[in-house]
Every structure is written in C-alpha cells, then in structure tokens.
PDB file of C-alpha atoms and ligand atoms in Angstrom:
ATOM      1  CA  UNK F  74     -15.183 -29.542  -0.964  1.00 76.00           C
ATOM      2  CA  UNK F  75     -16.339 -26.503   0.838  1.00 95.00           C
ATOM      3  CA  UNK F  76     -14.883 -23.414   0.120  1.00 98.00           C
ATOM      4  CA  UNK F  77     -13.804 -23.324   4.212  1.00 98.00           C
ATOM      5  CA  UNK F  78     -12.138 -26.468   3.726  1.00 98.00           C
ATOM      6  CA  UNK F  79     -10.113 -25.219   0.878  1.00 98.00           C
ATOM      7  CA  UNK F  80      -8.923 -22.682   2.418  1.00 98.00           C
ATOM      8  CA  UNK F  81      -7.889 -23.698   5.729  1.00 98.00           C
ATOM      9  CA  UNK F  82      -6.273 -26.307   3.930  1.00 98.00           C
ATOM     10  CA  UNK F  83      -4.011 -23.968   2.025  1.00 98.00           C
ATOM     11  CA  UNK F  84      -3.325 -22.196   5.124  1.00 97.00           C
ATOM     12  CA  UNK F  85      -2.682 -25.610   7.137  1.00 97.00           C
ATOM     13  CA  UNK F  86       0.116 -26.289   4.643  1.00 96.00           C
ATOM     14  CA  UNK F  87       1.497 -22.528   4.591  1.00 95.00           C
ATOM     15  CA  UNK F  88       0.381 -21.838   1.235  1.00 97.00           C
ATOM     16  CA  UNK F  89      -0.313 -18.267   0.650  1.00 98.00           C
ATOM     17  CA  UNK F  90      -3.318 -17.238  -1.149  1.00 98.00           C
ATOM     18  CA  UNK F  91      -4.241 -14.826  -3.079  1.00 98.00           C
ATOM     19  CA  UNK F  92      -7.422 -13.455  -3.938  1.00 98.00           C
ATOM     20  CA  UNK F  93      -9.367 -11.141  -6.614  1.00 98.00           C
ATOM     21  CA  UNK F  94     -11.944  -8.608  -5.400  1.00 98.00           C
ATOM     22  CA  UNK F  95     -14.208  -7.732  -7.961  1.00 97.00           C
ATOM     23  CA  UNK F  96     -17.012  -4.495  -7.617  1.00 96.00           C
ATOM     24  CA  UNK F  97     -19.992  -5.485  -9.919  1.00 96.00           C
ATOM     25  CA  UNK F  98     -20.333  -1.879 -10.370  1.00 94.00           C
ATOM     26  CA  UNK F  99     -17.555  -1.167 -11.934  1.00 94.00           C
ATOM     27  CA  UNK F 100     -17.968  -3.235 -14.871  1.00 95.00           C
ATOM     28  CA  UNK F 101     -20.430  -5.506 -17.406  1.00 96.00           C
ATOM     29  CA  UNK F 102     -20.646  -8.935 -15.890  1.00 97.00           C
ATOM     30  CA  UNK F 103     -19.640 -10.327 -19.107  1.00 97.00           C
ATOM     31  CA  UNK F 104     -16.238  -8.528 -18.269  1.00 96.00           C
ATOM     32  CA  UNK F 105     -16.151  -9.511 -14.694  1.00 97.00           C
ATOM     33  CA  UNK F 106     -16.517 -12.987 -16.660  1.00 98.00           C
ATOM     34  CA  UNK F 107     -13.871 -12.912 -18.288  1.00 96.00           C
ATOM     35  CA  UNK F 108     -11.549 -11.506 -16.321  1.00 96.00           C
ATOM     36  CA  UNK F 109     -12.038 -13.788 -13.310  1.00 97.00           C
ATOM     37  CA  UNK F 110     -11.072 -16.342 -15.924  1.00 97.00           C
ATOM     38  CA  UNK F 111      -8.096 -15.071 -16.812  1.00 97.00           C
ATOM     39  CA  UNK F 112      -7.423 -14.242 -12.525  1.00 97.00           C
ATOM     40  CA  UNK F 113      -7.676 -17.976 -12.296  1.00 98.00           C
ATOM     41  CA  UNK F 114      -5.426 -19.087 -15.062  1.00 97.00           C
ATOM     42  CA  UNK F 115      -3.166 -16.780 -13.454  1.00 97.00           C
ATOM     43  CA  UNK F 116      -3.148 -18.515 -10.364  1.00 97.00           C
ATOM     44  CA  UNK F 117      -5.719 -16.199  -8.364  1.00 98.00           C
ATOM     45  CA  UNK F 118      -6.901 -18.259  -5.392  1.00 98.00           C
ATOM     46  CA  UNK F 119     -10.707 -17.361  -5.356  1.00 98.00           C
ATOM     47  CA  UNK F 120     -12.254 -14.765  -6.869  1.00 98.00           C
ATOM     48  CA  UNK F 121     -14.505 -12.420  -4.075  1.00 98.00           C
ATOM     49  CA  UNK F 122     -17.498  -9.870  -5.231  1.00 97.00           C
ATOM     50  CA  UNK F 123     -18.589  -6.725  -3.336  1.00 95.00           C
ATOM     51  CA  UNK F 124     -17.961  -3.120  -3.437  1.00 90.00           C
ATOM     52  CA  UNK F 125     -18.786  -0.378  -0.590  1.00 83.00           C
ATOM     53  CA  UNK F 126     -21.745   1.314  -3.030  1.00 87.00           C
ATOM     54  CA  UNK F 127     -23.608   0.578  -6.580  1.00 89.00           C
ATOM     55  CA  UNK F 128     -24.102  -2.655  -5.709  1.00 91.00           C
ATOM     56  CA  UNK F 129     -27.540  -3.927  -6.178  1.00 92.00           C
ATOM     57  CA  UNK F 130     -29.254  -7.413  -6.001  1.00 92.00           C
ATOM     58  CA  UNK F 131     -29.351  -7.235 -10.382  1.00 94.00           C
ATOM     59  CA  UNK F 132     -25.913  -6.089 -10.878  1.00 95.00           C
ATOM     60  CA  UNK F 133     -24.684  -8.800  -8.110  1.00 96.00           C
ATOM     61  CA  UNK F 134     -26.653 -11.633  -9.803  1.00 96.00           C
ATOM     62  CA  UNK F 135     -25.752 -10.624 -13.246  1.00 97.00           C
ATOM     63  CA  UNK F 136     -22.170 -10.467 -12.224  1.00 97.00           C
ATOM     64  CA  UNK F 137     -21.763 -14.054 -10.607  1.00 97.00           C
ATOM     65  CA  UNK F 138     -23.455 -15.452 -12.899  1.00 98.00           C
ATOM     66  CA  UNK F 139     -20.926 -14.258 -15.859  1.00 98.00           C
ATOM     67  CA  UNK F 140     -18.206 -15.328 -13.095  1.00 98.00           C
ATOM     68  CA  UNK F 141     -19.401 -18.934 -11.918  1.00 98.00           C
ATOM     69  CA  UNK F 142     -20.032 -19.368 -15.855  1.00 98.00           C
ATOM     70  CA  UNK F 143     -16.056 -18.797 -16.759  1.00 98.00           C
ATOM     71  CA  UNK F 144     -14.884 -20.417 -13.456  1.00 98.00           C
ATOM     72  CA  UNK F 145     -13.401 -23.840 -13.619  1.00 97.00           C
ATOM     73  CA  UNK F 146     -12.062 -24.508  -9.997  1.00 97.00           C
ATOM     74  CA  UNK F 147     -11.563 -21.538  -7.841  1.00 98.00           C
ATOM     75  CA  UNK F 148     -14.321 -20.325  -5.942  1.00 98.00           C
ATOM     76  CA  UNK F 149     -16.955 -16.910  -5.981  1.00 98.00           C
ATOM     77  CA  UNK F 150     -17.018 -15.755  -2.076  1.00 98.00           C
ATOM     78  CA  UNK F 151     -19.516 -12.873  -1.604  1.00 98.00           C
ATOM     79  CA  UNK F 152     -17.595  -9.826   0.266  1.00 97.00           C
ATOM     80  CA  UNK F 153     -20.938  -7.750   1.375  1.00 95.00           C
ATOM     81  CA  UNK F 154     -21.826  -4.631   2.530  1.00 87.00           C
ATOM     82  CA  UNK F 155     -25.109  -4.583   3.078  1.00 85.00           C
ATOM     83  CA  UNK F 156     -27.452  -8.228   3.337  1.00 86.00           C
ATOM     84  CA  UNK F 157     -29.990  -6.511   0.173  1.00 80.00           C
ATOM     85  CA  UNK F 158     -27.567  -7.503  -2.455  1.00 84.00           C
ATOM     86  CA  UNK F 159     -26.826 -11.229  -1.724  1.00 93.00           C
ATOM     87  CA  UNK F 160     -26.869 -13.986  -4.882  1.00 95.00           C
ATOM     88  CA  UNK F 161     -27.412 -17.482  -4.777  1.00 96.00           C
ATOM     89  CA  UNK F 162     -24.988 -17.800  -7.661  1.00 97.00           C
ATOM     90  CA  UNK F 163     -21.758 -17.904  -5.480  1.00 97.00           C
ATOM     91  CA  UNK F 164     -20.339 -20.435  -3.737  1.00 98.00           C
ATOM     92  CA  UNK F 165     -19.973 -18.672  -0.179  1.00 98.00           C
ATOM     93  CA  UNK F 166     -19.937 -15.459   1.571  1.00 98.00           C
ATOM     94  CA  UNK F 167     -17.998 -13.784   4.194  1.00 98.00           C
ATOM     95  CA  UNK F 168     -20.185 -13.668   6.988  1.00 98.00           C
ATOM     96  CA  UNK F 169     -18.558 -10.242   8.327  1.00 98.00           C
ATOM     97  CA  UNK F 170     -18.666  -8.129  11.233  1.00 98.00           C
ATOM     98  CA  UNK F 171     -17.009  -4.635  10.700  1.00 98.00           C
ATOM     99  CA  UNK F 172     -15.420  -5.155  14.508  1.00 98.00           C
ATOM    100  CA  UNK F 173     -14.360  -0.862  14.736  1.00 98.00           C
ATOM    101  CA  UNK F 174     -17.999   0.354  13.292  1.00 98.00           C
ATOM    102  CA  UNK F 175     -19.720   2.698  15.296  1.00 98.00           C
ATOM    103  CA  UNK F 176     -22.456   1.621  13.485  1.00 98.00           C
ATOM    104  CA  UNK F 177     -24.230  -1.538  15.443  1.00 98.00           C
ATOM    105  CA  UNK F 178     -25.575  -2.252  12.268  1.00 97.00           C
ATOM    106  CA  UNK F 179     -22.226  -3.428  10.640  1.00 97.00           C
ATOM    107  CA  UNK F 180     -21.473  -5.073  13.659  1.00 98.00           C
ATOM    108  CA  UNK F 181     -24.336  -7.645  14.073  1.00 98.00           C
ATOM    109  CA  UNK F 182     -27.290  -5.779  12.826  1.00 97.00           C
ATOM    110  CA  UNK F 183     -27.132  -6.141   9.038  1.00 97.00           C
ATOM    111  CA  UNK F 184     -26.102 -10.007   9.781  1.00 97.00           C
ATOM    112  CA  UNK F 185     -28.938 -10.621  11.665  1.00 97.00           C
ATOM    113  CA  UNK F 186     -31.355  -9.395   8.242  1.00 96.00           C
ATOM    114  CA  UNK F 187     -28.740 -11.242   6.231  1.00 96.00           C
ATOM    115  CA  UNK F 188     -28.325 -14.596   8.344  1.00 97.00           C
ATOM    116  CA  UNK F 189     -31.950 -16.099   7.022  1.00 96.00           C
ATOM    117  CA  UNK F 190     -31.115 -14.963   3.311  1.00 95.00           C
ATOM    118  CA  UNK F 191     -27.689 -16.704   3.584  1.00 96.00           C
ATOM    119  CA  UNK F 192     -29.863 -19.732   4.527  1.00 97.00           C
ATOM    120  CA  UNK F 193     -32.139 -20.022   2.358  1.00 96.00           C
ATOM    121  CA  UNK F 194     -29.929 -19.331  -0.874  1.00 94.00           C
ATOM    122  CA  UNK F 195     -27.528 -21.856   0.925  1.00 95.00           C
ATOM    123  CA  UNK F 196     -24.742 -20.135   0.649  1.00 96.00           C
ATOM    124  CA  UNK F 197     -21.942 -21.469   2.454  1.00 98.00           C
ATOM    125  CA  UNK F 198     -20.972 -18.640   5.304  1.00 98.00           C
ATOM    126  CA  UNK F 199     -17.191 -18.251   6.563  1.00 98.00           C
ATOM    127  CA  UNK F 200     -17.375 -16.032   9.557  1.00 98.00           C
ATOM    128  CA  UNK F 201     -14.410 -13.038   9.716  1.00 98.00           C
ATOM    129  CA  UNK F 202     -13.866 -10.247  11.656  1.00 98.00           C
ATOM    130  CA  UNK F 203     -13.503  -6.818   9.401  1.00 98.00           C
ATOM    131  CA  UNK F 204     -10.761  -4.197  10.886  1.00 98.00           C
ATOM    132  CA  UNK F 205     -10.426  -1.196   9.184  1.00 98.00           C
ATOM    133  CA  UNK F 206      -7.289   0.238   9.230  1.00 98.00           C
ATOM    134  CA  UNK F 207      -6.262   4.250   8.344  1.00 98.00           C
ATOM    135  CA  UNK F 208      -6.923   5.323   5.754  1.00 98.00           C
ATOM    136  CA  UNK F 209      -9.850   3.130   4.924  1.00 98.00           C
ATOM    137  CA  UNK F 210     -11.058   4.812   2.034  1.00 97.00           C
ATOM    138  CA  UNK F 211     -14.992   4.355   1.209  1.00 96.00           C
ATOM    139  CA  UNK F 212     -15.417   1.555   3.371  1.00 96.00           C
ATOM    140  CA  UNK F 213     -14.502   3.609   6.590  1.00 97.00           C
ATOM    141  CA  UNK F 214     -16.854   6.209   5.734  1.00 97.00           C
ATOM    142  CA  UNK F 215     -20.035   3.767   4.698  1.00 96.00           C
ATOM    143  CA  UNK F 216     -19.849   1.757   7.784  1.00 97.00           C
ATOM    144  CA  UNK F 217     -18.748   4.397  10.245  1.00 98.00           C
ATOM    145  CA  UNK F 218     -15.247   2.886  11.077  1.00 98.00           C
ATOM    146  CA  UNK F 219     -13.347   4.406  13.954  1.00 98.00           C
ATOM    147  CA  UNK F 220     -10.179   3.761  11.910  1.00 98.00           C
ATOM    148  CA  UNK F 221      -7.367   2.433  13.560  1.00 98.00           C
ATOM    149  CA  UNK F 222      -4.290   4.457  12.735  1.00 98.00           C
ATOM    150  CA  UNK F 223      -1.134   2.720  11.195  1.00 98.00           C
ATOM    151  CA  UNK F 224       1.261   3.443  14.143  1.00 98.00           C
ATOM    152  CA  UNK F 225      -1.890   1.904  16.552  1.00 98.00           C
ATOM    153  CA  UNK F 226       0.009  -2.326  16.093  1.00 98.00           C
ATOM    154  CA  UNK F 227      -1.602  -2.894  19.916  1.00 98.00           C
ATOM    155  CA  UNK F 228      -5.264  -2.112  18.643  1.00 98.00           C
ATOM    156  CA  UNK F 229      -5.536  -3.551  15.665  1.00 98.00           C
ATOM    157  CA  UNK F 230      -3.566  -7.377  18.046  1.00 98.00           C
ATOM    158  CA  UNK F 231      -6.840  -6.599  20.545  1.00 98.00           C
ATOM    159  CA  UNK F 232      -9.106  -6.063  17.767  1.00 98.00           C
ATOM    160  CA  UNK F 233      -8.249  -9.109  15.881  1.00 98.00           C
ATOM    161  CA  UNK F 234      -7.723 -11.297  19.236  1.00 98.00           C
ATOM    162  CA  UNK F 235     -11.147 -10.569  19.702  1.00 98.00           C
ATOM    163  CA  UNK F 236     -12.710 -11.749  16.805  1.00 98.00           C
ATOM    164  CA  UNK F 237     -10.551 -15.123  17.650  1.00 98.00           C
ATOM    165  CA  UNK F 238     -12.208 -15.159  20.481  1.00 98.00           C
ATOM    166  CA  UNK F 239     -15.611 -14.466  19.119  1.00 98.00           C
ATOM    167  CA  UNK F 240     -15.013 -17.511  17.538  1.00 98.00           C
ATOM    168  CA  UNK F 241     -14.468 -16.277  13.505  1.00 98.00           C
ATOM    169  CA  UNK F 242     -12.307 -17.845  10.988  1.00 98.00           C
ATOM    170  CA  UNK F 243     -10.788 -14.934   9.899  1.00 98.00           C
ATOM    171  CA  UNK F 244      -9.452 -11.560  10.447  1.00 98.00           C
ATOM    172  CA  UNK F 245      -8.916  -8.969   7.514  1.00 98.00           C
ATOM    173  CA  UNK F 246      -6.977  -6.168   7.746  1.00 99.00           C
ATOM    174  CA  UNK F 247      -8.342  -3.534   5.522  1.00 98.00           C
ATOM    175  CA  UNK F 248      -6.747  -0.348   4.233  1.00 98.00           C
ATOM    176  CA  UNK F 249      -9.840   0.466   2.114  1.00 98.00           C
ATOM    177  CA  UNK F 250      -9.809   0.187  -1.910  1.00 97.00           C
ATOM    178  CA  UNK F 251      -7.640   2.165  -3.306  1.00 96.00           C
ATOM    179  CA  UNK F 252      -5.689   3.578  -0.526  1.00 98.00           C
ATOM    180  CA  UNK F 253      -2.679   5.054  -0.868  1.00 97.00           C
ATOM    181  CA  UNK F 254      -0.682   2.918   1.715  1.00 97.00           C
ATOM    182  CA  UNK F 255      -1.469  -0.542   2.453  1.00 98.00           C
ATOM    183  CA  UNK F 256      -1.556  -2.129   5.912  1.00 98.00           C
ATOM    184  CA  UNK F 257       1.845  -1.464   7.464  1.00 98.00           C
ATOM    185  CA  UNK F 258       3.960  -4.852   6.936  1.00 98.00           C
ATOM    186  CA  UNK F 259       4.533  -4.565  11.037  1.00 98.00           C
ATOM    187  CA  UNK F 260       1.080  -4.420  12.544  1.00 98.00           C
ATOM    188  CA  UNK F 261       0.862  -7.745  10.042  1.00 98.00           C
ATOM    189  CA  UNK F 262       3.581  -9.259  11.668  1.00 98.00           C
ATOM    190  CA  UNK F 263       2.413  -8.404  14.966  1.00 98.00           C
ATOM    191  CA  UNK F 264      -1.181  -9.694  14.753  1.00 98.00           C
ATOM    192  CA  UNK F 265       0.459 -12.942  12.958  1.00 98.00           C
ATOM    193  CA  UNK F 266       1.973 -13.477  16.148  1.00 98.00           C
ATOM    194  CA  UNK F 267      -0.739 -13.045  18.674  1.00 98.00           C
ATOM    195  CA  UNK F 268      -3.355 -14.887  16.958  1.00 98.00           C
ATOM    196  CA  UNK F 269      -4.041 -18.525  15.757  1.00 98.00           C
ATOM    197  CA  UNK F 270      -6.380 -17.921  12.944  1.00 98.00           C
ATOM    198  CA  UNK F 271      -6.020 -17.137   9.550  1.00 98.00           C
ATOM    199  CA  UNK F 272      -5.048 -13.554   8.508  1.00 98.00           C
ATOM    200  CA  UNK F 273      -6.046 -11.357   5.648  1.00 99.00           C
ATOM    201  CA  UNK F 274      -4.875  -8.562   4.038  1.00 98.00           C
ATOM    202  CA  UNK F 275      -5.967  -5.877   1.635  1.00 98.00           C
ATOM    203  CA  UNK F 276      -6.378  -2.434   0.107  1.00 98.00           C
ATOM    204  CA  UNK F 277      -3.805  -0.491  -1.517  1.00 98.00           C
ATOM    205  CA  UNK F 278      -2.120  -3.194  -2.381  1.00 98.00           C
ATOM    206  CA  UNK F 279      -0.360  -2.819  -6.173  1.00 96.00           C
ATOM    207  CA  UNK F 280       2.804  -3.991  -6.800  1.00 97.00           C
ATOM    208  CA  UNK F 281       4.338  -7.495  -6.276  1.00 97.00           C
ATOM    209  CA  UNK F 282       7.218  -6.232  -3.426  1.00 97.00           C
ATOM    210  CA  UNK F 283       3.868  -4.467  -1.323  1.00 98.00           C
ATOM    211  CA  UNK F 284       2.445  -7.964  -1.995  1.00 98.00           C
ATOM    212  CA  UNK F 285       5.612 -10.193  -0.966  1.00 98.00           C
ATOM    213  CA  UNK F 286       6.020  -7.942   2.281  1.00 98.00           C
ATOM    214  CA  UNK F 287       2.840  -8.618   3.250  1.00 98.00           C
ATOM    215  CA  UNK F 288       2.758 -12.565   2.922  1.00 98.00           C
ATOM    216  CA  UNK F 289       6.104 -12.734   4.511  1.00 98.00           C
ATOM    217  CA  UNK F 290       4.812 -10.247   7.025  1.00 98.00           C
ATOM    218  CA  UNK F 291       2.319 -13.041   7.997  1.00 98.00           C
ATOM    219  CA  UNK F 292      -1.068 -12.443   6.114  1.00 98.00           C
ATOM    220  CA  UNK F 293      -2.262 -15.840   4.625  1.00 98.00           C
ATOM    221  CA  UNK F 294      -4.455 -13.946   1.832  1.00 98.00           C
ATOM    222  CA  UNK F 295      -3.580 -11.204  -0.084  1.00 98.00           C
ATOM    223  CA  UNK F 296      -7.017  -9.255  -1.377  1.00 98.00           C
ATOM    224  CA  UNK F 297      -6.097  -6.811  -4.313  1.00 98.00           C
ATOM    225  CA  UNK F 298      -8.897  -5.346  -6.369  1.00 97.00           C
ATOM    226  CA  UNK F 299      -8.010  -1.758  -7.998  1.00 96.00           C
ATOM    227  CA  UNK F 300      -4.977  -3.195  -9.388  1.00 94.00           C
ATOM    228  CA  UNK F 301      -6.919  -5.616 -11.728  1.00 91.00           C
ATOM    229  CA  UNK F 302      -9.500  -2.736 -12.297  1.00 88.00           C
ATOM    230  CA  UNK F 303      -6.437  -0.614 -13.793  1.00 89.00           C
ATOM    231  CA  UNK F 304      -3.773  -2.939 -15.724  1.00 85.00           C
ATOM    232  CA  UNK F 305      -4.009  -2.573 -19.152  1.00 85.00           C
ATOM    233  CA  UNK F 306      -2.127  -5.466 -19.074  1.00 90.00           C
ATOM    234  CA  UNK F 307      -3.539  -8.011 -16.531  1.00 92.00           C
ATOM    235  CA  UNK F 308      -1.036 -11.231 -17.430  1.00 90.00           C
ATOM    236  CA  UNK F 309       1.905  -8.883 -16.442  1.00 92.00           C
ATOM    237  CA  UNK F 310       0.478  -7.001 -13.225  1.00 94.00           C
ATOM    238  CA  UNK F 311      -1.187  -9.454 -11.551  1.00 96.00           C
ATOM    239  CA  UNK F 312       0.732 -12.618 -13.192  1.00 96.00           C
ATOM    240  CA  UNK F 313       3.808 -10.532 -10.935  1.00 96.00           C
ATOM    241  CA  UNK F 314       1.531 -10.090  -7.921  1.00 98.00           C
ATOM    242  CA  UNK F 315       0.502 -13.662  -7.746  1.00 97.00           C
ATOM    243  CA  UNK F 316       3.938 -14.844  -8.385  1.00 97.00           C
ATOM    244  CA  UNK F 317       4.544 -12.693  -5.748  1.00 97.00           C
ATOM    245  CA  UNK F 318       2.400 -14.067  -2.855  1.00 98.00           C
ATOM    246  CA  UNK F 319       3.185 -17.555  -3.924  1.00 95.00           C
ATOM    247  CA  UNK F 320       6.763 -17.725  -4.210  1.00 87.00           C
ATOM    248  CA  UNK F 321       7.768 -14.730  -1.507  1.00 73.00           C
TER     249      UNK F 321
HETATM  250  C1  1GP M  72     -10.804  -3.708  -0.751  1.00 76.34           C
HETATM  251  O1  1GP M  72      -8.986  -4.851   0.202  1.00 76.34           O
HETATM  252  C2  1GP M  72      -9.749  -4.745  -0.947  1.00 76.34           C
HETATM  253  O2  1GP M  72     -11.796  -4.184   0.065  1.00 76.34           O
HETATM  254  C3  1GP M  72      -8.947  -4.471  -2.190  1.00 76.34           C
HETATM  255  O3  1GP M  72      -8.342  -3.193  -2.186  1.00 76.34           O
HETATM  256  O4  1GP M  72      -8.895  -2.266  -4.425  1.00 76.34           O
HETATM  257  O5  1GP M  72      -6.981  -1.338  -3.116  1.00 76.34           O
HETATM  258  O6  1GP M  72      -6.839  -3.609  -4.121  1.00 76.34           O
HETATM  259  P1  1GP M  72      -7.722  -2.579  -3.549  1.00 76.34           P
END
C-alpha cells in the first residue's frame, strides 16, 4: 500500500494518528534504530526524519537505513528542509511548501531542485502545506517564516484554505521543535472546520492532555519529536502520549 493510502485511510475512518519525528543529528542511527522500533511497538503511526540544521545526505542515509532496518510495518516519511539531504531509503517524503516563508525558496524554489531527486530515488511524495505558527522556534528562523501569532485563528483558516486549494493533502500546523506552547487547541478547531483535508499538528507538544486537546481539537496527526529525544523512559512518556491521541 502506499504510504498516502494508509493514511487517508486512517483519517477516512477517524482514526487519529500519531507520528514520531526523528532529527538524524541528534543521534547515532543505530539509536534512531532502535528507538523507532520501540515508537512502533508503542503504537507510533509512522515514524518521519528531518531536522531544521545538521542534517546532511550521510547522516540522513545512515539514519534510515538503521530505521527501515528495525521497522516492521509503519512507514519512514522524509520531513525536509532543504532537497540536498534526501535518501532513497524511506518510503515517502513530504513534498512541502513552507506557505508563510518570505523566502520563495521554501515556497516552490527548493521543490523545484528537489522534485527530479524525489523522482529518481522514487520516493513516494505526499504534498502538504507547512504553516508556521508563533513561536516557531528554528524552523521560523531557517526558512524566514512570517509567523502567524497564536491569537491570528483567521490567518492561519486562509493560510491552510489555501493550500486546499492549491490542491495538497495536508496542512501542518507547526509551533516549531521545542516550543514552549503548542498550537492553540482553538485555531485547531477552527481550521478543522473550514477545511476538508487532513490536518496536522506539532511542536511543543509533551504531555498526553496537550496531545488529547489537540486530536479532539481536530488535528488528524499528532507530530511530537523532543519529547522522545528527552524521556528517560520512552514506554511511559510516549506509551501515555499515544494512548493519548488514540483513545482521546
Ligand atoms: C517539529 O512538530 C515537530 O517539526 C515536533 O516538535 O520536537 O516539539 O515535538 P517537538
């Protein structure tokens, strides 16, 4: 099945999802290994890779490779930043457009180097439109985000109407990694309402009552990343969060 299939499937039937975000720069890939293993016996959806800096084409490869080895059904999505560090070891990639860069580059001009790549590695692409909401953390400032602020609901409904309209698959909200205060549980419920596509959201994102709020809110996928980075304990932390999403 392709990973699109899989997941508008989930979302067809009202499943929530939940997914792991892992930065290859953070740790060894054997690591990454084996804790995407352990985010998919705990119910993890898919697992994503990317991170806003340090990532480079050998520490991307290495890392999906040690992932896709220790992965039995879930898939490895790509989350870029930039089309130079791209692997052919995943199963797809989020073919992104950061929709509030100033930067035409993260709008359509790194896509436009990356679209061939994705080709020719045939990597499956799932188009989404990136919002970046305040505070947006690294992200913001690496792709020159005119944040939206939180109390902004009407901006971020236009922004992710848009990318409906542009045709994507999928809209993420985005706090940034490691933000302070995730997306605010109304603007979710306010973009759930004016669009028809599915809705993700992520950064900041730690504890299973942020992550229930959310789903209930209206966001199909919940993204959390620093949270797995962190836990000394990952069974307990994310085993809650998961439980979380899934259950409400
Ligand atoms: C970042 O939304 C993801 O792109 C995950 O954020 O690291 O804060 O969970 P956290």
């Amino acid at each position: 099945m392709r990973v699109w299939e899989y997941i508008e499937k989930k979302i067809a039937n009202s499943e929530k999802m939940h997914m792991t975000l892992l930065d290859p720069d953070k740790q060894s890939p054997a690591e990454a290994g084996e804790i995407a293993g352990k985010c998919e016996e705990l119910g993890s959806d898919a697992i994503m890779i990317g991170g806003s800096t340090g990532v480079t084409r050998e520490n991307m490869d290495a890392t999906a490779r040690a992932i896709k080895a220790e992965l039995e059904k879930i898939p490895l999505i790509i989350f870029p930043t930039k089309p130079d560090a791209l692997t052919p070891h995943a199963d797809a990639i989020y073919f992104m457009s950061m929709l509030n860069s100033q930067d035409l580059n993260f709008v359509i001009g790194y896509q436009v180097l990356g679209a061939m790549v994705v080709k020719k590695l045939g990597i499956e692409p799932i188009p989404m439109g990136y919002i970046i909401i305040e505070p947006g953390m690294k992200v913001a400032e690496v792709g020159s985000a005119k944040v939206i602020p939180r109390h902004d609901i009407r901006s971020a409904v236009a922004h992710a109407l848009a990318a409906e309209y542009l045709g994507m698959n999928l809209v993420y909200l985005e706090a940034g990694s490691g933000a302070h205060q995730h997306v605010p549980p109304e603007m979710v419920s306010e973009v759930r309402k004016n669009i028809g596509i599915g809705l993700i959201a992520g950064g900041g994102i730690r504890t299973p009552e942020s992550a229930s709020q959310l789903a209930r809110a209206g966001a199909d996928i919940i993204v959390t990343g620093t949270v797995v980075e962190e836990a000394s304990d990952i069974e307990n932390t994310l085993g809650k969060i998961i439980a979380a999403v899934k259950h409400r």
